[in-house]
XYZ file of C-alpha atoms in Angstrom:
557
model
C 26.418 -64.495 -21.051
C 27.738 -63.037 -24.200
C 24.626 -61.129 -25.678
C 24.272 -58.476 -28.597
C 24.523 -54.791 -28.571
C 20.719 -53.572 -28.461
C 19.472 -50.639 -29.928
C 17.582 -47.998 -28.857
C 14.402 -48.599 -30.977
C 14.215 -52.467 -29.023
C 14.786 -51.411 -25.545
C 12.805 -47.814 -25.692
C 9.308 -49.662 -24.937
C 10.673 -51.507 -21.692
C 11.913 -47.925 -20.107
C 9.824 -46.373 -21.351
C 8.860 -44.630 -17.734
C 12.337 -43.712 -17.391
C 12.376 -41.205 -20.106
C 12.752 -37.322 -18.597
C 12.808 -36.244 -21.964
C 12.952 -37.654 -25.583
C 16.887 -38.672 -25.402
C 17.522 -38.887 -21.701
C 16.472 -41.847 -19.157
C 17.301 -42.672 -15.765
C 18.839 -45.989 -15.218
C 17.240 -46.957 -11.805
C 15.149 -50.176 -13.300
C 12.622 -52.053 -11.436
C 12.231 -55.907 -11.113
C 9.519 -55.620 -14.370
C 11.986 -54.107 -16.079
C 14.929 -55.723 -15.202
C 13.124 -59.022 -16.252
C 12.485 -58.050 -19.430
C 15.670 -56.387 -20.602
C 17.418 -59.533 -19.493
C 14.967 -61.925 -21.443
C 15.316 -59.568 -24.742
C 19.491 -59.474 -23.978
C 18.846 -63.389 -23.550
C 17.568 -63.631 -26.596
C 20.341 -62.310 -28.144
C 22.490 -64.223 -26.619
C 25.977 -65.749 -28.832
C 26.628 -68.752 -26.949
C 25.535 -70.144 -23.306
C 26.599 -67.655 -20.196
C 28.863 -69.806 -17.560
C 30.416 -72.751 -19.027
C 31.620 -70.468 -22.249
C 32.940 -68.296 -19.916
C 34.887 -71.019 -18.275
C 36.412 -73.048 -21.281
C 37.832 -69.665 -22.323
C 39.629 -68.776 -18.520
C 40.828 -72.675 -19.159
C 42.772 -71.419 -22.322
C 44.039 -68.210 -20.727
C 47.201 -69.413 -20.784
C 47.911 -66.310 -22.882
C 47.052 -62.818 -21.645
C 43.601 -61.140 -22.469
C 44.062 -57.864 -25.067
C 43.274 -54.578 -23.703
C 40.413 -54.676 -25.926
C 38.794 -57.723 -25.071
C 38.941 -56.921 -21.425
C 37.305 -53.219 -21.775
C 34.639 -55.063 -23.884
C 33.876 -57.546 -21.048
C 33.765 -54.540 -18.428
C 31.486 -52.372 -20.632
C 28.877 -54.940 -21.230
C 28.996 -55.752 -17.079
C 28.657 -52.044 -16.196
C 25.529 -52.143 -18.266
C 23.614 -53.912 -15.644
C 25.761 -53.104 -12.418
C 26.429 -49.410 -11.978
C 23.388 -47.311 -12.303
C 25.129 -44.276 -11.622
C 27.934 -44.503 -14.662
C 24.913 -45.092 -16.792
C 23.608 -42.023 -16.038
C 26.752 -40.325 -16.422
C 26.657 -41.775 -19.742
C 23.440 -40.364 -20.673
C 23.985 -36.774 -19.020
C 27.380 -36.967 -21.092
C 24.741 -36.348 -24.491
C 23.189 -33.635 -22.969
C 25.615 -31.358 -24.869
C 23.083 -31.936 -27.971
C 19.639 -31.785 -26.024
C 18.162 -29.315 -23.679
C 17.810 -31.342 -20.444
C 14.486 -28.487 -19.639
C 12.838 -28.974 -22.949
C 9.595 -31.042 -22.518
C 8.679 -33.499 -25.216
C 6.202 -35.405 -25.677
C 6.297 -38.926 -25.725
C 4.176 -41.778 -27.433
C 1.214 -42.754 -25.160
C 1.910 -46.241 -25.768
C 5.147 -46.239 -24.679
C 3.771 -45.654 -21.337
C 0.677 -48.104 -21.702
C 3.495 -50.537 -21.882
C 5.453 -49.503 -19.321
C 2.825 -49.811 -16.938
C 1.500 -53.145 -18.164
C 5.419 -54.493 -17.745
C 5.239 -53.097 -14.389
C 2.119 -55.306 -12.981
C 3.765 -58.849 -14.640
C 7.256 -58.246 -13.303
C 6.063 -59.047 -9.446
C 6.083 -62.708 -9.764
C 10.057 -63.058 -11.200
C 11.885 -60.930 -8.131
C 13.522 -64.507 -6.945
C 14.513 -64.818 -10.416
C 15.870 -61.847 -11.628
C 17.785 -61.629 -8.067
C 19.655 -64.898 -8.970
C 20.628 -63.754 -12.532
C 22.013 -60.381 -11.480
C 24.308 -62.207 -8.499
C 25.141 -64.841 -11.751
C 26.443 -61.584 -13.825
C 28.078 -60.425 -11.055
C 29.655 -63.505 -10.491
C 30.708 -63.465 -14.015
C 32.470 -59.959 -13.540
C 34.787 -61.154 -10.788
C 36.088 -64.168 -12.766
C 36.899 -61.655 -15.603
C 38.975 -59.302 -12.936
C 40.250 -62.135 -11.402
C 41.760 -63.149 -15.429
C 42.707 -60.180 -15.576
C 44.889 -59.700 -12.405
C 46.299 -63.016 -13.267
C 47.621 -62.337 -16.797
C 49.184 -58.845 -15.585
C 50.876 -60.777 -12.656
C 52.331 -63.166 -15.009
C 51.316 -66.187 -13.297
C 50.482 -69.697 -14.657
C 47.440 -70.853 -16.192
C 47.263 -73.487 -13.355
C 47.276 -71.263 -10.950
C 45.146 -68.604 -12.446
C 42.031 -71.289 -13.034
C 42.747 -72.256 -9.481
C 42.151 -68.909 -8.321
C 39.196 -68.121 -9.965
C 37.764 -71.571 -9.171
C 38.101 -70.849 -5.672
C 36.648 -67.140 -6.485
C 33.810 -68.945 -7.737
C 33.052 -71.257 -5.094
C 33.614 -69.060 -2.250
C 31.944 -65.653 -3.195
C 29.871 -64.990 -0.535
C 26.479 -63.191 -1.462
C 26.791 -60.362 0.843
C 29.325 -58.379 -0.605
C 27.499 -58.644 -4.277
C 24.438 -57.160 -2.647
C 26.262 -54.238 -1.268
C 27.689 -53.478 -3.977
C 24.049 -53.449 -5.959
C 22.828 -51.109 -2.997
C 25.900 -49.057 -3.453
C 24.938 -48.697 -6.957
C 21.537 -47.725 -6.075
C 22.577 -45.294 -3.787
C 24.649 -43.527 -6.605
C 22.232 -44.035 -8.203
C 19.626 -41.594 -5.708
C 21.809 -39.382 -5.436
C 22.584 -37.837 -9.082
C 18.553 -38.305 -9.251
C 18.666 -35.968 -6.626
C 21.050 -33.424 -8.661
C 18.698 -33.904 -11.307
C 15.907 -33.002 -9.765
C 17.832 -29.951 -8.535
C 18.550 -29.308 -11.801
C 15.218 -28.993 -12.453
C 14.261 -27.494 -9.558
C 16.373 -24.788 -10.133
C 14.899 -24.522 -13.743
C 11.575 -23.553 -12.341
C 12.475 -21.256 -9.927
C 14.232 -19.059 -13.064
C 10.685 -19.618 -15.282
C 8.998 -18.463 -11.978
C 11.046 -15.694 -11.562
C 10.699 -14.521 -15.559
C 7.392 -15.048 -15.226
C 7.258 -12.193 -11.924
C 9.500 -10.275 -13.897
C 7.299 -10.314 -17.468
C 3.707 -9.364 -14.814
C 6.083 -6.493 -13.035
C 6.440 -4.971 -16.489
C 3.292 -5.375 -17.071
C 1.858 -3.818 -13.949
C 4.017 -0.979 -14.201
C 2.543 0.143 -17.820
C -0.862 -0.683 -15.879
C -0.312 2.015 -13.225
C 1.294 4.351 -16.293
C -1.801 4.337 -17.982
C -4.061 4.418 -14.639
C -2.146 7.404 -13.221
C -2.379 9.357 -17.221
C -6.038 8.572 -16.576
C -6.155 9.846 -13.572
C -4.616 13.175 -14.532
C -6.903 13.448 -17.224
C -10.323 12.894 -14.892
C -8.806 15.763 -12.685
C -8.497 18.165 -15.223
C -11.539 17.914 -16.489
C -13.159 17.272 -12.947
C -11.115 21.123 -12.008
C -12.928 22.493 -15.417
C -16.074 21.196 -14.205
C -15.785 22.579 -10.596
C -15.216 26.021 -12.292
C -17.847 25.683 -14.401
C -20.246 24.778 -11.725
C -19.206 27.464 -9.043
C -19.366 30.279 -12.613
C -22.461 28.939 -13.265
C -23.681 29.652 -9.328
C -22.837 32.523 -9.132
C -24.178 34.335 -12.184
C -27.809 32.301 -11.400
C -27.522 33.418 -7.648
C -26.803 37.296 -9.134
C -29.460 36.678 -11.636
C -32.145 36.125 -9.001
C -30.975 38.773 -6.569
C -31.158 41.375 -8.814
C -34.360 40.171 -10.149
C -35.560 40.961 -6.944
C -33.585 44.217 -6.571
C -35.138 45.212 -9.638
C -38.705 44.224 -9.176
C -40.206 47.491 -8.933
C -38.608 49.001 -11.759
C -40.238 48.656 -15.260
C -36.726 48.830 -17.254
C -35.227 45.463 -16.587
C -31.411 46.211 -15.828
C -28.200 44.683 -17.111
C -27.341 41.739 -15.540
C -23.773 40.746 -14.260
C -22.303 38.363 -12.965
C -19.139 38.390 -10.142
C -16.810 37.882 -12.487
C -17.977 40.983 -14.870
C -18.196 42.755 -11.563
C -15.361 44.829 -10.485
C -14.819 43.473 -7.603
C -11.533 43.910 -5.186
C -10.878 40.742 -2.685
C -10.166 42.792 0.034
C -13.841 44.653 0.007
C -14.940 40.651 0.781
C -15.062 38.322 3.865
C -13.412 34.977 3.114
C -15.804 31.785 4.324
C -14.031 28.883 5.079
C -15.166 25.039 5.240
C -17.761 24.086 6.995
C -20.985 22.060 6.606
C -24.543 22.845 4.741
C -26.820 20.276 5.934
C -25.656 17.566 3.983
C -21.875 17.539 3.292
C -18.619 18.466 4.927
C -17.119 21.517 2.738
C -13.744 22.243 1.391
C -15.392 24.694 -0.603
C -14.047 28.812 -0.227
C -16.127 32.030 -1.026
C -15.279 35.609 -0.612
C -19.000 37.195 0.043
C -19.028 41.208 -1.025
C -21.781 42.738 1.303
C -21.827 45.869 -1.122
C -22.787 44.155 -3.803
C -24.752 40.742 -2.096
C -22.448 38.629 -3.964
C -20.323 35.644 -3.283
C -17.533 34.610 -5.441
C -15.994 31.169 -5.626
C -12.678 30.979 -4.994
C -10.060 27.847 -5.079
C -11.413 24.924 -2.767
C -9.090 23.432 0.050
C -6.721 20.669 0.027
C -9.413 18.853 2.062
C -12.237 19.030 3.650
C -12.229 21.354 7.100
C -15.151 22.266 9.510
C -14.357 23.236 12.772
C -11.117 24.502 11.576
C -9.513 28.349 12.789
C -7.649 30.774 10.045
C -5.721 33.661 10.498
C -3.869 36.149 7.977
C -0.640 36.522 8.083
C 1.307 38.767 5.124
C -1.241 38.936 3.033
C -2.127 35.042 2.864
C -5.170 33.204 4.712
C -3.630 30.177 7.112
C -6.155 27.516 7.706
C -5.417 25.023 10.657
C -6.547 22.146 12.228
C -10.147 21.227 12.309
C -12.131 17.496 10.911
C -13.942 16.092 7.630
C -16.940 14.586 9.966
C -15.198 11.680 10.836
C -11.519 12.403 11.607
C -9.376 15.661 13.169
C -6.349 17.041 11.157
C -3.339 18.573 12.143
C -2.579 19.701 8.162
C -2.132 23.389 7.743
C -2.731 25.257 4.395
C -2.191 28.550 3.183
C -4.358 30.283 0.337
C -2.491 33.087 -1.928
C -5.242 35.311 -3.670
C -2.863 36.587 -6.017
C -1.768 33.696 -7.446
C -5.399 31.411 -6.328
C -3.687 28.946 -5.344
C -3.489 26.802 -1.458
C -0.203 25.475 -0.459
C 0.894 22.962 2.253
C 2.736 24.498 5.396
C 3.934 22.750 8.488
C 1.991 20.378 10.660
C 0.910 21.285 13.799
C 1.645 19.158 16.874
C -1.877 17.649 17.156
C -4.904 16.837 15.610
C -7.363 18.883 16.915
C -10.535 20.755 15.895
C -12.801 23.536 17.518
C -9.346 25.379 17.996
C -8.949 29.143 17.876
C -6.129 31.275 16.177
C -4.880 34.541 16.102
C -1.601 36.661 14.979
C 0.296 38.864 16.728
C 4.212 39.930 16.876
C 4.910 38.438 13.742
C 3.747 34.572 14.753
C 0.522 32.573 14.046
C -1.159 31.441 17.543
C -2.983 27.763 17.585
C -5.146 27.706 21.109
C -7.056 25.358 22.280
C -9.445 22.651 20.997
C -9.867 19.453 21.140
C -10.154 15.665 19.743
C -13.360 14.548 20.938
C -11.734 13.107 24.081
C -9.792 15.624 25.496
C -9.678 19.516 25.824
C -6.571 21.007 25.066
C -5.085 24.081 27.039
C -2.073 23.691 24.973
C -1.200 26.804 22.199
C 0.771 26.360 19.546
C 3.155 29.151 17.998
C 4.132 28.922 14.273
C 7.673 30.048 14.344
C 8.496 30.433 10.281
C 12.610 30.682 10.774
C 12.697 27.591 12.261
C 9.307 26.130 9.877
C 7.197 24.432 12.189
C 4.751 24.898 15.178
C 6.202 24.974 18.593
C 4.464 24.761 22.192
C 4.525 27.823 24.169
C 2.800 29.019 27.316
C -0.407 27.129 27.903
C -3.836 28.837 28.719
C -4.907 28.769 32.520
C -7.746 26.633 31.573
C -8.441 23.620 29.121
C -10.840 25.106 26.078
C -12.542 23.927 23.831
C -15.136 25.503 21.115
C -13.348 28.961 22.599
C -13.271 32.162 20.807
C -10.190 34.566 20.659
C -9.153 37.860 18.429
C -6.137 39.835 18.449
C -6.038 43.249 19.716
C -3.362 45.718 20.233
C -0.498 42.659 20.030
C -2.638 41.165 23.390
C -4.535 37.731 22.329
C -7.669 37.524 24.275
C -9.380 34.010 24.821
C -13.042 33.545 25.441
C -15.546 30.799 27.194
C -15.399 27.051 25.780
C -15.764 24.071 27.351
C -13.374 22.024 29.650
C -14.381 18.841 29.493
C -17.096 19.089 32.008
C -18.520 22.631 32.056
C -19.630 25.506 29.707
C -17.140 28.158 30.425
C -17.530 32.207 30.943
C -14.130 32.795 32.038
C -11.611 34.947 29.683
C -7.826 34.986 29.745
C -5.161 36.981 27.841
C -1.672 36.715 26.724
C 1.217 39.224 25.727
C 3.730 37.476 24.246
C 6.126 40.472 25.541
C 5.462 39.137 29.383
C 4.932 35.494 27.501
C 2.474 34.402 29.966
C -1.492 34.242 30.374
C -3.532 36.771 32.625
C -7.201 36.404 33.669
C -9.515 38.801 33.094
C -13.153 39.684 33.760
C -15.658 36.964 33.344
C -18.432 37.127 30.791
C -21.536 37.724 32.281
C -23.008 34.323 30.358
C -21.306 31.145 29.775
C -20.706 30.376 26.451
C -19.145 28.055 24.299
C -18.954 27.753 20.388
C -19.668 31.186 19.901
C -17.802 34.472 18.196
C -15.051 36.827 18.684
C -14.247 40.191 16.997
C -12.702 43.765 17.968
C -14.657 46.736 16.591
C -13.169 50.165 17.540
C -10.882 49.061 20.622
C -13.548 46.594 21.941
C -14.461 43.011 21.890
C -17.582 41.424 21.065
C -18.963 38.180 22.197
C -21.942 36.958 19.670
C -24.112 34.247 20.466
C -22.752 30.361 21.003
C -24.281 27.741 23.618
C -24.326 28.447 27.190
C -25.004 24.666 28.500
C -28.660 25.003 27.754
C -29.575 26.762 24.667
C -28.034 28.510 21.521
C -28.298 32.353 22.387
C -28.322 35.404 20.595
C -27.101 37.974 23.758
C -24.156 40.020 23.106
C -21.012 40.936 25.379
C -19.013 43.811 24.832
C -15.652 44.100 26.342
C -13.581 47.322 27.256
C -10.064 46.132 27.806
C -9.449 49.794 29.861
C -12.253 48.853 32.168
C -11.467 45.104 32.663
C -15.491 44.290 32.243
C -17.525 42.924 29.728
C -21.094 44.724 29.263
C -24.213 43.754 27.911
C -24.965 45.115 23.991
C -27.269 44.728 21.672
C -28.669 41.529 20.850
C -28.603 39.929 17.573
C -31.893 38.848 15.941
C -31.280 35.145 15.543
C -30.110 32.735 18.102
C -27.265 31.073 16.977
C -24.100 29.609 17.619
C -21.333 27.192 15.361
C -21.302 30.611 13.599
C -18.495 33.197 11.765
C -18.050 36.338 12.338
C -15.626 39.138 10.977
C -15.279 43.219 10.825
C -15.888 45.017 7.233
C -15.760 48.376 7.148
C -16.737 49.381 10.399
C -19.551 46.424 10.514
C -19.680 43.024 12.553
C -20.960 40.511 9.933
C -22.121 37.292 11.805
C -22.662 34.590 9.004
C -24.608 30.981 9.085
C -24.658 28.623 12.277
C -26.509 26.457 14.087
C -30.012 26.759 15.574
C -32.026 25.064 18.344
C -35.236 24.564 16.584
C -34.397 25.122 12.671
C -31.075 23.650 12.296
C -28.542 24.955 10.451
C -29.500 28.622 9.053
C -28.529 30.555 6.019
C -29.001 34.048 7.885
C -26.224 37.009 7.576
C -26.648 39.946 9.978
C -25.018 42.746 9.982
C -23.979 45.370 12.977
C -23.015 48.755 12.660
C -21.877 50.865 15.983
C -25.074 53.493 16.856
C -27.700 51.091 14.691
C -29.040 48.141 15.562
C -29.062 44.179 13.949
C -30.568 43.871 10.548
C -30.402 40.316 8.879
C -29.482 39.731 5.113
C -30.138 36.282 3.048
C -27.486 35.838 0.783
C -28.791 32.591 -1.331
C -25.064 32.510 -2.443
C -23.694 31.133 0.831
C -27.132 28.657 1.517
C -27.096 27.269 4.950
C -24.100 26.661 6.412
C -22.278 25.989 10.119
C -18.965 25.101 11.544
C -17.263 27.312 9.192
C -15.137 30.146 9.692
C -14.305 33.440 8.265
C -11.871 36.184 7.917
C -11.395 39.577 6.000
C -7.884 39.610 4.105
């Protein structure tokens, strides 16, 4: 059937499903379709299908032009090969974006789907026609073989009668599923195509929120700076503003028999020289776990805020070493560290030093031949008799000899280069062994036992001896003292503080033991100072500055 060239405004309604965007279709037409694209070419049509087809091979006594032959074969390929339609229509993609989405004309598809539901009941039909028009192709390759062969006319309508006649069905139907199959498969590219397409908007998409997270955090981290600044003014602010109301009252009292009120000053209009002061440490007042620092001046009954810790640290040891206070181990209340800070007083400033080996708390430290000593402690499930030596050429903490017993919440000072280690506990019992070490013989050495087992209590050395304050002996907080005379190898009884108390600090000032804070059987944690002087006995101070406060420690730089 010889039919008319259609346009694209006639046959746009009857594909309209096909349309992937405005210009481009795919040519893979269902029975619906197929039905009415072949009633619109058939009414179109220049003269009947067959029989004009015939009378002309019966006058092909001369050869078919090259033109009239690629005519035939065009308008055939229109309704056989799928696939070189869609090459075809990929061909004008040149001019189009094959991603651009474009809307199309809802009744376009109201159509479509209307065509779709009448063209169920013409399958036998439209079946028949396409095996007629492919019928109709072979007889035009068939007059075209002949007239290149050069044969006669006679022969050449015999041939294509018998082409006619014989053409079995099968092969036409393979070749319309070997259409189809071309067909699926450059719909397949296409939808790779596509596919492909939205994996690169995805990925600009990631790309575009990246940036914009980035400035996010920028402006979250400038923030951030910001709030810490002003949180460090505030913290200043707060401990100034402590410390001259703490001064204020103190000398209110100091002055309350005298009828000329005196001049008031504060720490920081106070001449006051760091090393006249005993460092306190961490700890915790009842309520919070501390990172705060003070340096209390007994002379004067002041306390002076000084730069707070990295973190927070109760139960920690320190030690000084050249000048600079090292503070070790210890917890926050619900975790043990193994972080190690330093604290300059020149410059008021902390800085980070090596790790120890473990995390550990209720440790004890002490310096001698040029090293810083970690001993002890524990992690709430084991007891360490494990020391630790802070070797600064090589920058990190190394094990050395072990301690003849497992310790922990022991006591230990430095005294002549020997490091002497006190009571504890070792997992099971309250302890009133002692032990020393000279790292010149580099092993431990027992020495005379306390005369009461204790555990979380105090070490210092006052005038070649050692002094044993307080602590828990397995029963009770206590408040007896042990002296220790390293010539005599025994520990004797001294005078007795006036508060029982243990989880305290202790350090030597000018010829004075100063036993600050701790814990208390009955009261809790207390915010008692006392004092000891050689030849006098225990007097107690309240220094308001400090408040209550336990599980801290304290050292004289």
């Amino acid at each position: 059937m010889q039919c008319q060239p259609l346009h694209e405004d006639q046959f746009k309604r009857i594909i309209a499903d096909n349309y992937h965007t405005y210009n481009h279709f795919w040519f893979e037409l269902d029975h619906a379709q197929t039905s009415k694209l072949i009633s619109l070419f058939a009414s179109l049509a220049i003269a009947p299908s067959i029989p004009q087809c015939i009378i002309q091979r019966r006058k092909l006594s001369q050869p078919l032009s090259t033109e009239e032959t690629r005519g035939e074969w065009e308008k055939m390929k229109h309704f056989t090969s799928k696939a070189e339609k869609l090459e075809h229509s990929s061909g004008r993609s040149d001019s189009a974006d094959p991603y651009l989405s474009v809307e199309v004309d809802d009744q376009l598809f109201e159509g479509c789907a209307s065509m779709k539901r009448d063209g169920g009941d013409e399958e036998d039909s439209i079946i028949m026609k396409l095996k007629e028009l492919a019928l109709s192709q072979e007889y035009c390759d068939l007059d075209m073989n002949h007239c290149s062969g050069g044969g006669s006319s006679t022969e050449g309508i015999k041939s294509e009668e018998n082409s006619f006649v014989e053409a079995p069905v099968g092969p036409e139907e393979k070749k319309l599923r070997d259409s189809h199959s071309s067909g699926d498969l450059e719909e397949k590219k296409l939808q790779d195509i596509y596919s492909s397409s939205d994996y690169r908007l995805t990925i600009a998409q990631l790309v575009q929120e990246l940036g914009e997270l980035k400035d996010f955090k920028l402006e979250q981290t400038q923030k951030m700076i910001k709030l810490e600044q002003k949180l460090d003014w505030a913290e200043n602010e707060i401990c100034y503003l402590r410390d001259h109301c703490n001064l204020l009252d103190s000398l209110l009292k100091s002055s309350s028999h005298s009828s000329v009120p005196e001049e008031i000053q504060s720490s920081e209009e106070l001449d006051l020289d760091l090393k006249d002061s005993i460092v306190i440490v961490g700890g915790y007042d009842g309520s919070s776990w501390l990172s705060a620092v003070y340096s209390y001046f007994p002379s004067h009954n002041v306390v002076k805020s000084l730069k707070p810790m990295n973190c927070i640290r109760a139960y920690a040891s320190v030690a000084k070493f050249k000048e600079e206070l090292f503070v070790f181990g210890g917890g926050d209340g619900e975790s043990w560290h193994d972080t190690v800070e330093s604290y300059n007083s020149a410059e008021n400033k902390w800085t980070v030093q090596p790790s120890l080996n473990a995390k550990k708390g209720s440790l004890a430290g002490a310096v001698s031949m040029g090293k810083i000593f970690a001993l002890g402690g524990g992690n709430g499930q084991d007891c360490f008799s494990d020391v630790e030596m802070l070797d600064f050429d090589i920058g990190k903490w190394i094990c050395t000899r072990s301690m003849l017993q497992k310790r922990f919440a022991l006591a230990a000072v430095e005294l002549n280069g020997v490091i002497y280690a006190t009571g504890g506990y070792d997992g099971n019992n309250y302890l009133n062994s002692a032990e020393r070490f000279d790292p010149r013989e580099h092993c431990w050495t027992k020495i005379g036992s306390l005369t009461t087992k204790r555990g979380c209590h105090s070490l210092v050395s006052l005038n070649e001896q050692l002094y044993a304050l307080g602590g828990f002996d397995g029963n009770s907080m206590v408040a007896s003292v042990e002296v220790y005379d390293p010539r005599l190898d025994c520990w004797m009884v001294g005078e007795p503080m006036n508060c029982a108390r243990g989880y305290s600090a202790a350090a030597v000032l000018n010829e004075s033991i100063y036993v600050i804070g701790g814990v208390k059987d009955d009261e809790g944690v207390v915010d008692i100072v006392e004092c000891y002087k050689e030849g006098q006995s225990w007097h107690k101070t309240i220094v308001r500055d400090i408040g209550q406060r336990c599980f801290l420690s304290a050292i004289v730089l």
